[in-house]
GROMACS .gro file of C-alpha atoms in nm:
model
  151
    1MET     CA    1   0.000   0.000   0.000
    2SER     CA    2   0.120   0.347  -0.076
    3ARG     CA    3   0.160   0.621   0.180
    4LEU     CA    4  -0.126   0.859   0.241
    5ARG     CA    5  -0.076   1.220   0.144
    6PRO     CA    6  -0.223   1.504   0.354
    7ALA     CA    7  -0.421   1.639   0.057
    8GLN     CA    8  -0.610   1.308   0.041
    9ILE     CA    9  -0.768   1.352   0.384
   10VAL     CA   10  -0.785   1.728   0.439
   11GLY     CA   11  -1.145   1.840   0.466
   12ALA     CA   12  -1.464   1.721   0.631
   13TRP     CA   13  -1.583   1.363   0.677
   14ARG     CA   14  -1.923   1.237   0.799
   15LEU     CA   15  -1.952   0.926   1.016
   16VAL     CA   16  -2.099   0.621   0.843
   17ARG     CA   17  -2.041   0.364   1.118
   18TRP     CA   18  -1.843   0.310   1.439
   19GLU     CA   19  -1.803  -0.054   1.528
   20VAL     CA   20  -1.612  -0.207   1.818
   21VAL     CA   21  -1.511  -0.574   1.813
   22TYR     CA   22  -1.422  -0.728   2.151
   23ASP     CA   23  -1.157  -1.002   2.144
   24GLY     CA   24  -1.235  -1.069   1.780
   25GLU     CA   25  -1.590  -1.183   1.855
   26ARG     CA   26  -1.861  -0.965   2.011
   27ARG     CA   27  -1.950  -0.657   1.803
   28THR     CA   28  -2.110  -0.336   1.928
   29LEU     CA   29  -2.203   0.005   1.791
   30PRO     CA   30  -2.104   0.241   2.077
   31PHE     CA   31  -2.357   0.511   1.985
   32GLY     CA   32  -2.600   0.297   1.789
   33ALA     CA   33  -2.668   0.243   1.420
   34ASP     CA   34  -2.792   0.602   1.376
   35ALA     CA   35  -2.492   0.779   1.534
   36THR     CA   36  -2.376   1.097   1.364
   37GLY     CA   37  -2.031   1.244   1.354
   38LEU     CA   38  -1.804   1.495   1.189
   39LEU     CA   39  -1.428   1.459   1.144
   40THR     CA   40  -1.233   1.756   1.012
   41TYR     CA   41  -0.869   1.781   0.904
   42THR     CA   42  -0.729   2.124   0.814
   43ASP     CA   43  -0.434   2.180   0.584
   44ASP     CA   44  -0.248   2.363   0.862
   45GLY     CA   45  -0.243   2.048   1.079
   46HIS     CA   46  -0.546   2.081   1.306
   47MET     CA   47  -0.819   1.822   1.351
   48SER     CA   48  -1.147   1.777   1.533
   49ALA     CA   49  -1.366   1.468   1.582
   50CYS     CA   50  -1.721   1.476   1.722
   51ILE     CA   51  -1.961   1.181   1.745
   52MET     CA   52  -2.299   1.156   1.911
   53ALA     CA   53  -2.579   0.908   1.955
   54ALA     CA   54  -2.905   0.982   1.777
   55GLY     CA   55  -3.208   1.086   1.979
   56ARG     CA   56  -3.026   1.229   2.278
   57THR     CA   57  -3.271   1.363   2.535
   58PRO     CA   58  -3.254   1.741   2.588
   59PHE     CA   59  -3.186   1.866   2.939
   60SER     CA   60  -3.489   1.949   3.151
   61THR     CA   61  -3.355   2.301   3.208
   62PRO     CA   62  -3.228   2.565   2.963
   63ASN     CA   63  -2.894   2.584   3.145
   64PRO     CA   64  -2.706   2.249   3.140
   65ARG     CA   65  -2.533   2.341   3.467
   66ASP     CA   66  -2.874   2.334   3.635
   67ALA     CA   67  -2.955   1.986   3.499
   68ALA     CA   68  -2.954   1.688   3.733
   69ALA     CA   69  -2.636   1.482   3.756
   70ASP     CA   70  -2.798   1.180   3.590
   71GLU     CA   71  -2.905   1.396   3.291
   72ARG     CA   72  -2.550   1.526   3.251
   73ALA     CA   73  -2.411   1.172   3.279
   74ARG     CA   74  -2.645   1.051   3.002
   75ALA     CA   75  -2.538   1.344   2.783
   76TYR     CA   76  -2.170   1.258   2.843
   77ASP     CA   77  -2.232   0.889   2.765
   78GLY     CA   78  -2.392   0.977   2.430
   79TYR     CA   79  -2.119   1.208   2.303
   80PHE     CA   80  -1.751   1.182   2.216
   81SER     CA   81  -1.513   1.448   2.096
   82TYR     CA   82  -1.154   1.558   2.085
   83ALA     CA   83  -0.940   1.801   1.888
   84GLY     CA   84  -0.577   1.888   1.839
   85ARG     CA   85  -0.300   1.850   1.583
   86TRP     CA   86  -0.262   1.575   1.324
   87ARG     CA   87   0.009   1.429   1.104
   88LEU     CA   88   0.062   1.128   0.883
   89SER     CA   89   0.314   0.852   0.936
   90GLY     CA   90   0.295   0.610   0.644
   91ARG     CA   91  -0.055   0.458   0.651
   92ARG     CA   92  -0.130   0.595   0.998
   93VAL     CA   93  -0.287   0.918   1.115
   94LEU     CA   94  -0.160   1.048   1.449
   95HIS     CA   95  -0.387   1.277   1.651
   96ALA     CA   96  -0.210   1.479   1.924
   97VAL     CA   97  -0.503   1.552   2.156
   98GLU     CA   98  -0.517   1.904   2.304
   99ILE     CA   99  -0.890   1.926   2.390
  100ALA     CA  100  -1.124   1.639   2.479
  101LEU     CA  101  -1.453   1.561   2.647
  102ASN     CA  102  -1.265   1.285   2.831
  103PRO     CA  103  -0.994   1.463   3.036
  104ALA     CA  104  -0.775   1.151   3.031
  105MET     CA  105  -0.725   1.189   2.655
  106VAL     CA  106  -0.569   1.537   2.679
  107GLY     CA  107  -0.198   1.510   2.605
  108SER     CA  108  -0.231   1.165   2.445
  109THR     CA  109  -0.152   1.068   2.089
  110GLN     CA  110  -0.427   0.866   1.925
  111VAL     CA  111  -0.284   0.645   1.649
  112ARG     CA  112  -0.522   0.535   1.375
  113ASP     CA  113  -0.451   0.294   1.092
  114ALA     CA  114  -0.599   0.456   0.783
  115ARG     CA  115  -0.737   0.317   0.459
  116LEU     CA  116  -0.873   0.540   0.187
  117SER     CA  117  -1.107   0.406  -0.080
  118GLY     CA  118  -1.272   0.663  -0.304
  119ARG     CA  119  -1.481   0.893  -0.084
  120ARG     CA  120  -1.448   0.667   0.221
  121LEU     CA  121  -1.187   0.678   0.495
  122GLU     CA  122  -1.156   0.393   0.744
  123LEU     CA  123  -0.974   0.465   1.069
  124SER     CA  124  -0.904   0.179   1.308
  125ALA     CA  125  -0.719   0.110   1.630
  126LEU     CA  126  -0.663  -0.183   1.863
  127GLU     CA  127  -0.711  -0.100   2.230
  128THR     CA  128  -0.613  -0.307   2.533
  129VAL     CA  129  -0.869  -0.301   2.813
  130ARG     CA  130  -0.900  -0.491   3.143
  131ALA     CA  131  -1.112  -0.764   2.986
  132GLY     CA  132  -0.886  -0.815   2.681
  133THR     CA  133  -0.877  -0.618   2.358
  134ARG     CA  134  -1.120  -0.423   2.151
  135PHE     CA  135  -1.082  -0.317   1.791
  136HIS     CA  136  -1.236   0.016   1.685
  137ARG     CA  137  -1.330   0.057   1.319
  138LEU     CA  138  -1.471   0.395   1.217
  139LEU     CA  139  -1.591   0.446   0.863
  140TRP     CA  140  -1.614   0.805   0.740
  141GLU     CA  141  -1.740   0.941   0.409
  142ARG     CA  142  -1.653   1.266   0.239
  143PRO     CA  143  -1.977   1.465   0.193
  144ARG     CA  144  -2.077   1.556  -0.157
  145PRO     CA  145  -2.029   1.927  -0.230
  146ALA     CA  146  -2.333   2.140  -0.156
  147ARG     CA  147  -2.507   2.277  -0.460
  148ALA     CA  148  -2.475   2.649  -0.513
  149ARG     CA  149  -2.791   2.842  -0.435
  150ARG     CA  150  -2.950   3.042  -0.709
  151GLY     CA  151  -3.035   3.400  -0.623
   0.00000   0.00000   0.00000
């Protein structure tokens, strides 16, 4: 396989599917089959990834800080995001995390194996957890250009 070039992935990508495979067997969709997400790579080396479950329940109050702890916990559990700098290393994309919903990710480097096929980008990573391993496979698709509006 040839090396990826930055120009091939710069831009916006929409989430198609996020699948996690545990120990090569059990499969899950962390935010469900209808999850939505946006992944953005800029040509100056910044990136941002946001994913959320469909049908998240709005808070019972206009100000999220006034919402009950269980409401805030459900909102946290249905959303994932981080941002920072990115670079390529062969067929891998490295994300140097500067900002994240999960504070433990700040300062980490998230390494993703990358495969590009037409308008689709697959990012994957193997993660070791207490119970064994889990393999994350995220499929992203480049959105079609918006049609110009006629005045």
